[in-house]
C-alpha positions as a LaTeX table, in Angstrom:
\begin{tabular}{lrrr}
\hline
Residue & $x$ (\AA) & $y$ (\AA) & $z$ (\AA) \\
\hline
Unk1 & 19.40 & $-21.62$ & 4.22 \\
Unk2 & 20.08 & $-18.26$ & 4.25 \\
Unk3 & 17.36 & $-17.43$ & 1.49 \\
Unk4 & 15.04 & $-19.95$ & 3.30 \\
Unk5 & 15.62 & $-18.01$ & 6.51 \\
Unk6 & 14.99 & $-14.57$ & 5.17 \\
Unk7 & 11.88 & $-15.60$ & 3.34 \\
Unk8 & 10.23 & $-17.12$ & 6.10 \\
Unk9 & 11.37 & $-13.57$ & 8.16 \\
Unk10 & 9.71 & $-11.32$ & 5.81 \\
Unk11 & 6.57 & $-13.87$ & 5.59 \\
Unk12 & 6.45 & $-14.02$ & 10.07 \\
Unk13 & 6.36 & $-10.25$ & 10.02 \\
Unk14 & 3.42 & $-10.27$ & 7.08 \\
Unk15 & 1.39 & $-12.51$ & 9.29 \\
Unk16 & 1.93 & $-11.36$ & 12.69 \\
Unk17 & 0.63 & $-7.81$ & 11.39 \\
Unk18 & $-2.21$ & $-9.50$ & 9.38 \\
Unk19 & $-3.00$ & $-11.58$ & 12.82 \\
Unk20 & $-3.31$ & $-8.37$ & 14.43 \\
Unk21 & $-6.05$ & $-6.37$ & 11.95 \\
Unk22 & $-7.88$ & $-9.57$ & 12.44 \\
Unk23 & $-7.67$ & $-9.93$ & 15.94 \\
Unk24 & $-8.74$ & $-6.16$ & 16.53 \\
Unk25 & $-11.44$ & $-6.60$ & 13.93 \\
Unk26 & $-12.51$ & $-9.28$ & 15.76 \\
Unk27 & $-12.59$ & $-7.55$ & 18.79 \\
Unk28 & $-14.52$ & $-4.81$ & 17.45 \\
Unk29 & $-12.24$ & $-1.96$ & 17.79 \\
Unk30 & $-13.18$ & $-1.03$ & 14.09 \\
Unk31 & $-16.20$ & 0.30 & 12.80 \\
Unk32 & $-18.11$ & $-0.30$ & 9.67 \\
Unk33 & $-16.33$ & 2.39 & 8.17 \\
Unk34 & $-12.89$ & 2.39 & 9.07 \\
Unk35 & $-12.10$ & $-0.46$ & 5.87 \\
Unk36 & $-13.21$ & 2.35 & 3.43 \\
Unk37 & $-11.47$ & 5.02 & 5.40 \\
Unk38 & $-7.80$ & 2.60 & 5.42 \\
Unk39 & $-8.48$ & 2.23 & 1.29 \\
Unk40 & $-9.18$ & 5.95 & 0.80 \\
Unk41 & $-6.34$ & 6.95 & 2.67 \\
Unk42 & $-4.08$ & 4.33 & 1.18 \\
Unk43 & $-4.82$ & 4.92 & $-2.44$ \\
Unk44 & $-5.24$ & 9.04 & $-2.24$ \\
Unk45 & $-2.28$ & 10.06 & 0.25 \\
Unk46 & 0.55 & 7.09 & 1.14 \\
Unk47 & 0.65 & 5.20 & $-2.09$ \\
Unk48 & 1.54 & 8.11 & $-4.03$ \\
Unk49 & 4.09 & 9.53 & $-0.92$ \\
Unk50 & 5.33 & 5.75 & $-0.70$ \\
Unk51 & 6.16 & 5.28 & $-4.76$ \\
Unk52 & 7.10 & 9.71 & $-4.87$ \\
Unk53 & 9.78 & 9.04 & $-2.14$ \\
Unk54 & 11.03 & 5.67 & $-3.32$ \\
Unk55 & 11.79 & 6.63 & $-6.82$ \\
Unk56 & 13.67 & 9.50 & $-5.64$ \\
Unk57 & 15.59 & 7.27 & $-2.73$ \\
Unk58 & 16.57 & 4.54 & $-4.45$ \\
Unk59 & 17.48 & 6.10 & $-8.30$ \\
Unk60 & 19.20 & 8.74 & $-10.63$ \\
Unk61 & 18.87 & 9.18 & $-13.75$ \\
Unk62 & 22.64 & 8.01 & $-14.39$ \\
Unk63 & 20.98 & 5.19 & $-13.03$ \\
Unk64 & 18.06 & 4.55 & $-15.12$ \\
Unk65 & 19.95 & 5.29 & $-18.43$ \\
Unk66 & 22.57 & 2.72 & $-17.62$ \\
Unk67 & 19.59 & $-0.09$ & $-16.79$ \\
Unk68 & 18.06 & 0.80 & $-20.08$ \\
Unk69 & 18.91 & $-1.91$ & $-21.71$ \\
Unk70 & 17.79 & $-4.70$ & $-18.93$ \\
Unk71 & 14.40 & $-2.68$ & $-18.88$ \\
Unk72 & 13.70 & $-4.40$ & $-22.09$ \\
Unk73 & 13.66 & $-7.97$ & $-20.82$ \\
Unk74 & 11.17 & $-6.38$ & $-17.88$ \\
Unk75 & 8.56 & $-5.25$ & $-19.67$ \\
Unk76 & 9.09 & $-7.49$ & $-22.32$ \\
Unk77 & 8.23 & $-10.14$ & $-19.74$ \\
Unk78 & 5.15 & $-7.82$ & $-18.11$ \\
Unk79 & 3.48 & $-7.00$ & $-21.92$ \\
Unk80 & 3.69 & $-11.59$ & $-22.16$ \\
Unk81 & 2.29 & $-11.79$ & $-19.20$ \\
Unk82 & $-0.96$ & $-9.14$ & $-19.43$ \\
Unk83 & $-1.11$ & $-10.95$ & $-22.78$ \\
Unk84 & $-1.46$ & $-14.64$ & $-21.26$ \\
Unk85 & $-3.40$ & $-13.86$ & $-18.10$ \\
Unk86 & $-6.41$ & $-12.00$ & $-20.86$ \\
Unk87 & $-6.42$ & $-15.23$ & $-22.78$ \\
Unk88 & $-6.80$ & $-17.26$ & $-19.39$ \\
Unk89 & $-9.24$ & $-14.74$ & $-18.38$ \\
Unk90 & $-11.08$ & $-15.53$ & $-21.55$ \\
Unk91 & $-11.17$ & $-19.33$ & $-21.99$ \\
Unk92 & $-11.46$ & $-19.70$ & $-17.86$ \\
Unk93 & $-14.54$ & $-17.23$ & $-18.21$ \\
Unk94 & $-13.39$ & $-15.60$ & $-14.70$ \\
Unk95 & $-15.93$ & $-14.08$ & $-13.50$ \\
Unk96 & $-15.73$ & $-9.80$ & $-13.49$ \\
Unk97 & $-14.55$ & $-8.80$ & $-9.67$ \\
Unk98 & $-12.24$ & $-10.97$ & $-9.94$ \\
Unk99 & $-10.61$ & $-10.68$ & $-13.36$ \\
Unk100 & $-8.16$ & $-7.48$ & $-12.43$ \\
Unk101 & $-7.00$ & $-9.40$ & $-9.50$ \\
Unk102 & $-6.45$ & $-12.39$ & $-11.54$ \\
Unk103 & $-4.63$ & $-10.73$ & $-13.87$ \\
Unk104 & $-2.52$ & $-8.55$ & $-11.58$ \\
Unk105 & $-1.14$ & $-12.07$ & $-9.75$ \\
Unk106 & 0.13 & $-13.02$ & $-13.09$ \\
Unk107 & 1.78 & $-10.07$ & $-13.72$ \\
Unk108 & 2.87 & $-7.59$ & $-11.00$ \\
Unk109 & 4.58 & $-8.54$ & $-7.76$ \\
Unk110 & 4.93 & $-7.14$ & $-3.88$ \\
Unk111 & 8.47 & $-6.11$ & $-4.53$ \\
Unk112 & 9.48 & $-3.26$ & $-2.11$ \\
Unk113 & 8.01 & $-5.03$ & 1.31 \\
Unk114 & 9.32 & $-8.82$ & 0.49 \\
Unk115 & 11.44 & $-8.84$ & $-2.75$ \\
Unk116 & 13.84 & $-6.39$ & $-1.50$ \\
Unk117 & 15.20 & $-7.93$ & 1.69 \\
Unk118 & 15.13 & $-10.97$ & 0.09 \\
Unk119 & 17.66 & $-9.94$ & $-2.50$ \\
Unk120 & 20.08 & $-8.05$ & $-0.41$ \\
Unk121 & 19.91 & $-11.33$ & 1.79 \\
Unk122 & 20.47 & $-13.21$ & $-1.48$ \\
Unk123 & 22.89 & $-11.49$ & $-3.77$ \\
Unk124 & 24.24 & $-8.18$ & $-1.27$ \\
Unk125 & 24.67 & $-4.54$ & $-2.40$ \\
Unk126 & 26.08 & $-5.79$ & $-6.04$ \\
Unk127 & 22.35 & $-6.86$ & $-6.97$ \\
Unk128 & 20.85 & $-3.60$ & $-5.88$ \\
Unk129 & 21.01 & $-1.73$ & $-8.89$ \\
Unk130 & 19.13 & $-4.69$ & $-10.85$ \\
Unk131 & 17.07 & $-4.75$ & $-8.40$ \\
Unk132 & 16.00 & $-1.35$ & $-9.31$ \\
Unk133 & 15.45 & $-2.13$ & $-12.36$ \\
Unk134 & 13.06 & $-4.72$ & $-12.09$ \\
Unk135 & 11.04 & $-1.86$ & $-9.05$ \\
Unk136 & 10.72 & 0.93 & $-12.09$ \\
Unk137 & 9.11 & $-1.82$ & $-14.26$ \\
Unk138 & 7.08 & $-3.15$ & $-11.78$ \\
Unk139 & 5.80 & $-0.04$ & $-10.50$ \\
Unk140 & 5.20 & 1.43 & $-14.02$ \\
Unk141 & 3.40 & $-2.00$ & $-14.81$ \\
Unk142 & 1.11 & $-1.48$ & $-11.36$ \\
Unk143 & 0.28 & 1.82 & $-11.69$ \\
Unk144 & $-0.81$ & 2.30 & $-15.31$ \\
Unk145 & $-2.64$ & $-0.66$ & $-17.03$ \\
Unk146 & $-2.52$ & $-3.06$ & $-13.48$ \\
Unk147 & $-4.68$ & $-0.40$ & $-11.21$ \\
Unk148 & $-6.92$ & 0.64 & $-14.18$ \\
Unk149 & $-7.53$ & $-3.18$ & $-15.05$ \\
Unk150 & $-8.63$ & $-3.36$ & $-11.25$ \\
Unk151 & $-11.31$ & $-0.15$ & $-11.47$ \\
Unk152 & $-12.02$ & $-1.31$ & $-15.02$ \\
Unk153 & $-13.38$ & $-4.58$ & $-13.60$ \\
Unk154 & $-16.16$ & $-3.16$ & $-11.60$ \\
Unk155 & $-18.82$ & $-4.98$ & $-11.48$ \\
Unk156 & $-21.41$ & $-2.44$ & $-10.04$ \\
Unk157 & $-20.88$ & 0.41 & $-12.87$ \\
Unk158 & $-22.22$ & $-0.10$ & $-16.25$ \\
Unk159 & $-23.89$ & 1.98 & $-18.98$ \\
Unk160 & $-27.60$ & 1.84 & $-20.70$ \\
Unk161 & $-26.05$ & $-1.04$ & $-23.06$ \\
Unk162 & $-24.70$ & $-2.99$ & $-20.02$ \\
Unk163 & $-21.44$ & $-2.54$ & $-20.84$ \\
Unk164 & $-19.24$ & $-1.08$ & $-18.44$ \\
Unk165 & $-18.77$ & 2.82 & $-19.14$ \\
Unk166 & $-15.17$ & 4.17 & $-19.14$ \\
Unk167 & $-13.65$ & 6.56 & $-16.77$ \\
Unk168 & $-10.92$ & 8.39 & $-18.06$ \\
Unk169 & $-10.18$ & 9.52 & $-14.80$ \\
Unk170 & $-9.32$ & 5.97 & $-13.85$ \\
Unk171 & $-5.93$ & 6.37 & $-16.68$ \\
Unk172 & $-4.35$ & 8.23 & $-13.78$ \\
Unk173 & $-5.02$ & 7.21 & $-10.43$ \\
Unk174 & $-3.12$ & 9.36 & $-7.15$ \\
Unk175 & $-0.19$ & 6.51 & $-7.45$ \\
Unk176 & 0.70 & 6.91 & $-11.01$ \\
Unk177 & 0.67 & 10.51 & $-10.24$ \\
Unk178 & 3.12 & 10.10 & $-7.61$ \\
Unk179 & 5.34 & 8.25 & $-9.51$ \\
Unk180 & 4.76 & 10.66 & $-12.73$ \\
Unk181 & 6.39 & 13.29 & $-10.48$ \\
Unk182 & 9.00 & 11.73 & $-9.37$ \\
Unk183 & 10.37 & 10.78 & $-12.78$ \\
Unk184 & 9.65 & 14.68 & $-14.01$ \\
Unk185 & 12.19 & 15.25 & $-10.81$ \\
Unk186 & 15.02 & 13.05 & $-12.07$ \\
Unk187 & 14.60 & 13.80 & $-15.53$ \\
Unk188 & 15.13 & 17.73 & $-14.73$ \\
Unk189 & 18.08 & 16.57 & $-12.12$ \\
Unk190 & 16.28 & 18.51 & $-9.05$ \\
Unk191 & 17.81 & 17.74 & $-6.31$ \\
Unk192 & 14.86 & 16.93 & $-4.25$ \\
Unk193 & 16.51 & 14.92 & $-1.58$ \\
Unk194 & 19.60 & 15.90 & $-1.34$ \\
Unk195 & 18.04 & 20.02 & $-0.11$ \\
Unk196 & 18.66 & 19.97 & 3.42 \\
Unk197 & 16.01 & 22.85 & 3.63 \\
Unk198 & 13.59 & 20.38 & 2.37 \\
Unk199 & 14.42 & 17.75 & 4.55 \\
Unk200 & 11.21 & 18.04 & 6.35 \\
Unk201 & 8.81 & 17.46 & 3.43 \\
Unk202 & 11.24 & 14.00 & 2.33 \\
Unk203 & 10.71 & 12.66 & 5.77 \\
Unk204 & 6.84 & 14.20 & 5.79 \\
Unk205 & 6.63 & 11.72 & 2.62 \\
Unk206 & 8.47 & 9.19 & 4.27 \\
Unk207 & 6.48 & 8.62 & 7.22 \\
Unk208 & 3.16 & 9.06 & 5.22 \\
Unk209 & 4.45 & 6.49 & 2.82 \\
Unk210 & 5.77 & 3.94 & 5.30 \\
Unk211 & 1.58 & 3.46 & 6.32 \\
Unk212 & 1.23 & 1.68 & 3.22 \\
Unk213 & 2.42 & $-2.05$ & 4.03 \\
Unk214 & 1.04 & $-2.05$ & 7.76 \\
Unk215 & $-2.06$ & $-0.52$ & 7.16 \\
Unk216 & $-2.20$ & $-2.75$ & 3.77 \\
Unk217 & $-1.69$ & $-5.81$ & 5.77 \\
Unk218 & $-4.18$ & $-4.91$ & 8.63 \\
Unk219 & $-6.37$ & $-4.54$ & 6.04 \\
Unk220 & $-5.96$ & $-7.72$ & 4.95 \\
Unk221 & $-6.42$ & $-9.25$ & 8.28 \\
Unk222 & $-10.17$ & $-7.19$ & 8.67 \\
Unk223 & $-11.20$ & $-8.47$ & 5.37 \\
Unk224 & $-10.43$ & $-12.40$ & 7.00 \\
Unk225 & $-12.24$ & $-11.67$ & 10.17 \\
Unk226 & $-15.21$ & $-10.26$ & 8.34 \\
Unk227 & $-14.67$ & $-13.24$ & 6.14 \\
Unk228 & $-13.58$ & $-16.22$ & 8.34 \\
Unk229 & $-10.69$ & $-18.65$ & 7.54 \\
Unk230 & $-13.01$ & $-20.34$ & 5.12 \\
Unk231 & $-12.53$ & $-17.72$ & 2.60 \\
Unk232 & $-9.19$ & $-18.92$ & 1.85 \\
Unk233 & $-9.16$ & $-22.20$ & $-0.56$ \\
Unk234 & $-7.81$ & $-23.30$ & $-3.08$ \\
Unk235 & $-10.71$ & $-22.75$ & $-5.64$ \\
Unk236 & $-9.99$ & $-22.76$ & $-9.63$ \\
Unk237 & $-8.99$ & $-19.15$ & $-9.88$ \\
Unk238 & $-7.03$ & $-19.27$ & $-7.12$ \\
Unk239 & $-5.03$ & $-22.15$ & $-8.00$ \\
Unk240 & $-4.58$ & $-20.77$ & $-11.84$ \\
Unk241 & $-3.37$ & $-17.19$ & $-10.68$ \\
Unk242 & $-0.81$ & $-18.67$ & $-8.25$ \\
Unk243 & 0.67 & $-21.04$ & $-10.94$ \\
Unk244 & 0.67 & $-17.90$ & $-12.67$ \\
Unk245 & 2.37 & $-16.08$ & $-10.20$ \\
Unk246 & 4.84 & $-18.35$ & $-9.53$ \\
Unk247 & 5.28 & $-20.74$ & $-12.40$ \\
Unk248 & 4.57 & $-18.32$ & $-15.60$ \\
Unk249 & 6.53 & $-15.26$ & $-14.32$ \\
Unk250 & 9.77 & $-16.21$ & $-13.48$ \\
Unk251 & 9.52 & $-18.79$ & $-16.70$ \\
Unk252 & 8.68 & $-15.96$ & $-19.16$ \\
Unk253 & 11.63 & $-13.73$ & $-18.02$ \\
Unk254 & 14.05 & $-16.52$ & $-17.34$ \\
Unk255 & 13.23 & $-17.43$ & $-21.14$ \\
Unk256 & 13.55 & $-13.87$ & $-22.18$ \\
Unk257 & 16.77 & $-14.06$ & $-20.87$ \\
Unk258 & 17.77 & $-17.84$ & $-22.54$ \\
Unk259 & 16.38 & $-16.00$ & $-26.00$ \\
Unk260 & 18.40 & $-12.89$ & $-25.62$ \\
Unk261 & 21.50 & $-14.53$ & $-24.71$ \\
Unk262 & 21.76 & $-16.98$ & $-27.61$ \\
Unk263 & 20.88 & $-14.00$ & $-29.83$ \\
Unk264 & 23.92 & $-11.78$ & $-28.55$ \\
Unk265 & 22.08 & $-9.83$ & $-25.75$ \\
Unk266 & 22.92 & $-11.46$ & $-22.94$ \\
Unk267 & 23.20 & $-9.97$ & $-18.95$ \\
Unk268 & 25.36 & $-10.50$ & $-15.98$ \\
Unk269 & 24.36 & $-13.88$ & $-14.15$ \\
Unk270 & 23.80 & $-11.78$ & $-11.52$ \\
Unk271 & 20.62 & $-9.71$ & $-12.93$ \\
Unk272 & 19.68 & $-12.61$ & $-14.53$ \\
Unk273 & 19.22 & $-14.12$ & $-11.06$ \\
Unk274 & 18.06 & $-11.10$ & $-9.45$ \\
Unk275 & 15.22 & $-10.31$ & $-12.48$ \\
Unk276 & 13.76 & $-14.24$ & $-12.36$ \\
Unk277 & 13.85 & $-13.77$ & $-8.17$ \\
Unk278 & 11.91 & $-10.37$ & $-8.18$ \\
Unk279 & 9.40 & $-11.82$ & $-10.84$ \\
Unk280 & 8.96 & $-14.79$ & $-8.37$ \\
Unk281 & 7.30 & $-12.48$ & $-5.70$ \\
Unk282 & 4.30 & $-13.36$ & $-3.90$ \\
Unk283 & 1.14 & $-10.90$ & $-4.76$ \\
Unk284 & 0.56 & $-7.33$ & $-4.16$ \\
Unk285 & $-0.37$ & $-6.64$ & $-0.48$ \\
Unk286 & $-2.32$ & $-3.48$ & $-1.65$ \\
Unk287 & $-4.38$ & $-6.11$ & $-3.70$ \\
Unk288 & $-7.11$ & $-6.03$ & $-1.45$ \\
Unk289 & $-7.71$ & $-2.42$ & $-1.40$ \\
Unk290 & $-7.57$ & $-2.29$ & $-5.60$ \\
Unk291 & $-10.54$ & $-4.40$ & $-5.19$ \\
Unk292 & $-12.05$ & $-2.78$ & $-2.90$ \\
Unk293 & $-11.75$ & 0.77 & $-4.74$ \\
Unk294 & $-13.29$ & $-0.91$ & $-7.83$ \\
Unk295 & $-16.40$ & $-2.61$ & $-5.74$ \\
Unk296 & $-14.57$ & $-6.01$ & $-6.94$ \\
Unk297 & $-13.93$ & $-9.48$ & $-5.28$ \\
Unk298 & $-12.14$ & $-8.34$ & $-2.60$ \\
Unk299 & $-12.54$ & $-11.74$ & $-0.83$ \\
Unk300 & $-10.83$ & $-13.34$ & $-3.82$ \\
Unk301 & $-8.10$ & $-10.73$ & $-3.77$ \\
Unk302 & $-7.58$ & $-10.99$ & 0.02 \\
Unk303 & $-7.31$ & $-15.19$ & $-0.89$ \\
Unk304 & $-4.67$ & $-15.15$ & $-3.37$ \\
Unk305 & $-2.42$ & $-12.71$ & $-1.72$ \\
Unk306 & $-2.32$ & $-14.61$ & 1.65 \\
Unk307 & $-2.25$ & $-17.90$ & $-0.05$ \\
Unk308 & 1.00 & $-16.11$ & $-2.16$ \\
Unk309 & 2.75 & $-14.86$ & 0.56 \\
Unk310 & 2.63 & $-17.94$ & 2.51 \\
Unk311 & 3.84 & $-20.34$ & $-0.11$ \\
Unk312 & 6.51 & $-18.32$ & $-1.63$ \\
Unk313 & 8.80 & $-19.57$ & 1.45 \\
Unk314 & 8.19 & $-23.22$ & $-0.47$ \\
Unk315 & 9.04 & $-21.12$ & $-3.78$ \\
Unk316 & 12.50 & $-19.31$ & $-2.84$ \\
Unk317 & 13.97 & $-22.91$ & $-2.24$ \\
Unk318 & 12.93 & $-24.23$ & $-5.45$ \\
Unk319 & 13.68 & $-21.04$ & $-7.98$ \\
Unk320 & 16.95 & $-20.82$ & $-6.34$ \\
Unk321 & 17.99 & $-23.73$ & $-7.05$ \\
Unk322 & 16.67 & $-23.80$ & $-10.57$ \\
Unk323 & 18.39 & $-20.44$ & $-11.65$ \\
Unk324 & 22.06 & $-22.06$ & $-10.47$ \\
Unk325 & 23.13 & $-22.75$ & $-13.56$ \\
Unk326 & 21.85 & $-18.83$ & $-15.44$ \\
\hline
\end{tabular}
């Protein structure tokens, strides 16, 4: 109950705060603009405070180095998954606005705002460092080919051939950056957060970054009351992505894991757990504002990660009690 309980928590709080964009949207305290002014602000300033000041928080590089080896089943699980959701893409025809979102709910999930409480409520401080494990690939995974898949799919920029023309700009968008930074900082061992002198830019970056989720989610709840409730269904590509989301992810790593171990390389029950958990996520809140960035299908994106986050309370029940026995 206790995992039932703390997933249903996590999922109140993400609709309360969606309730509220959409109740303020509806009440027309926002202007025409102020959707475009939450993305820019989102993607430009906090996302890349939010990831800067959570790599630094929650790892060393003693850390990292002794994860190495469980980093392997990660994105060994991620690369499978990019690979399956292009085929899908493919043979499902998806249409393009939609096809970075679709792929990103295969692959990449909202780990820091749900995943997180969920396993400390699950597994305690023991799990944490596994935990972390799965966040680096996850956030790696996001950040490089998961945000440029969702500017690559835009539908509104295309060349003289009518193909779409390539950005190279788009290789290293503000959130990548941040978390480019923060790995030059634990490479070199500088002691960032530890300088009390500096204490004022960490919680600078903290409070800037903690206006990602809420501002995400309010976001979210705009895009429904511009929308209505009859943008969310269960069409096709929303059904596929969710399977995808949670069916194929925590399946790929869980049989990762069932390879590795018969061949020698196995883990601690407890990451094994924790990894097929994390990778059993709902969707990225920040979804939404990917799609919006890259003129896509931001109605679609808004759809699946709503539907996501309120069926992964079903989901916690049932992967729990499938991983018993890992």
């Amino acid at each position: 109950m206790t995992a039932l309980a703390t997933s249903i928590q996590s999922i109140l709080t993400i609709v309360v705060i969606i309730a509220l964009g959409y109740i303020l949207q509806k009440k027309g305290w926002f202007d025409e603009k102020f959707g475009g002014t939450i993305s820019t602000l989102l993607m430009k300033v906090a996302l890349p405070a939010s990831i800067f000041i959570s790599v630094l928080k929650r790892l060393t590089l003693d850390k990292l180095i002794s994860l190495s080896s469980g980093l392997v089943y990660g994105f060994g699980a991620v690369i499978i998954g990019y690979i399956i959701a292009f085929f899908l893409v493919w043979a499902l025809k998806v249409r393009p606005g939609r096809r970075g979102t679709f792929i990103n709910m295969f692959v990449n999930a909202n780990t820091i705002f749900i995943g997180l409480p969920l396993n400390m409520a699950l597994f305690g401080d023991k799990a944490v460092p596994y935990f972390l494990m799965y966040y680096v690939v996850n956030t790696v995974s996001t950040w490089t080919l998961g945000a440029f898949l969702m500017s690559w799919d835009d539908p509104t920029k295309q060349d003289t051939d009518g193909k779409q023309a390539f950005n190279w700009k788009k290789l290293l968008p503000p959130p990548l950056l941040g978390f480019l930074v923060a790995l030059v900082v634990l490479l070199l061992r500088i002691p960032f957060i530890n300088v009390s002198w500096l204490s004022f830019a960490v919680n600078s970056l903290d409070y800037v970054g903690s206006l990602v989720t809420p501002l995400s989610l309010i976001y979210i709840g705009i895009i429904l009351a511009k929308a209505g409730f009859g943008a969310i269904k269960f069409d096709r590509d929303s059904i596929v992505a969710l399977l995808g989301r949670f069916v194929l992810a925590p399946a790929i790593i869980a049989t990762l894991i069932i390879l590795g171990g018969k061949a020698g390389f196995g883990m601690p029950s407890l990451e094994a757990q924790t990894l097929i958990v994390q990778a059993s996520a709902p969707g990225l809140a920040v979804l939404p504002i990917l799609a919006t960035e890259g003129h896509g299908d931001v109605e679609y994106a808004t759809n699946v990660v709503t539907l996501s986050t309120v069926l992964f309370a079903v989901v916690v029940p049932v992967i729990m009690l499938l991983i018993q026995g890992i």
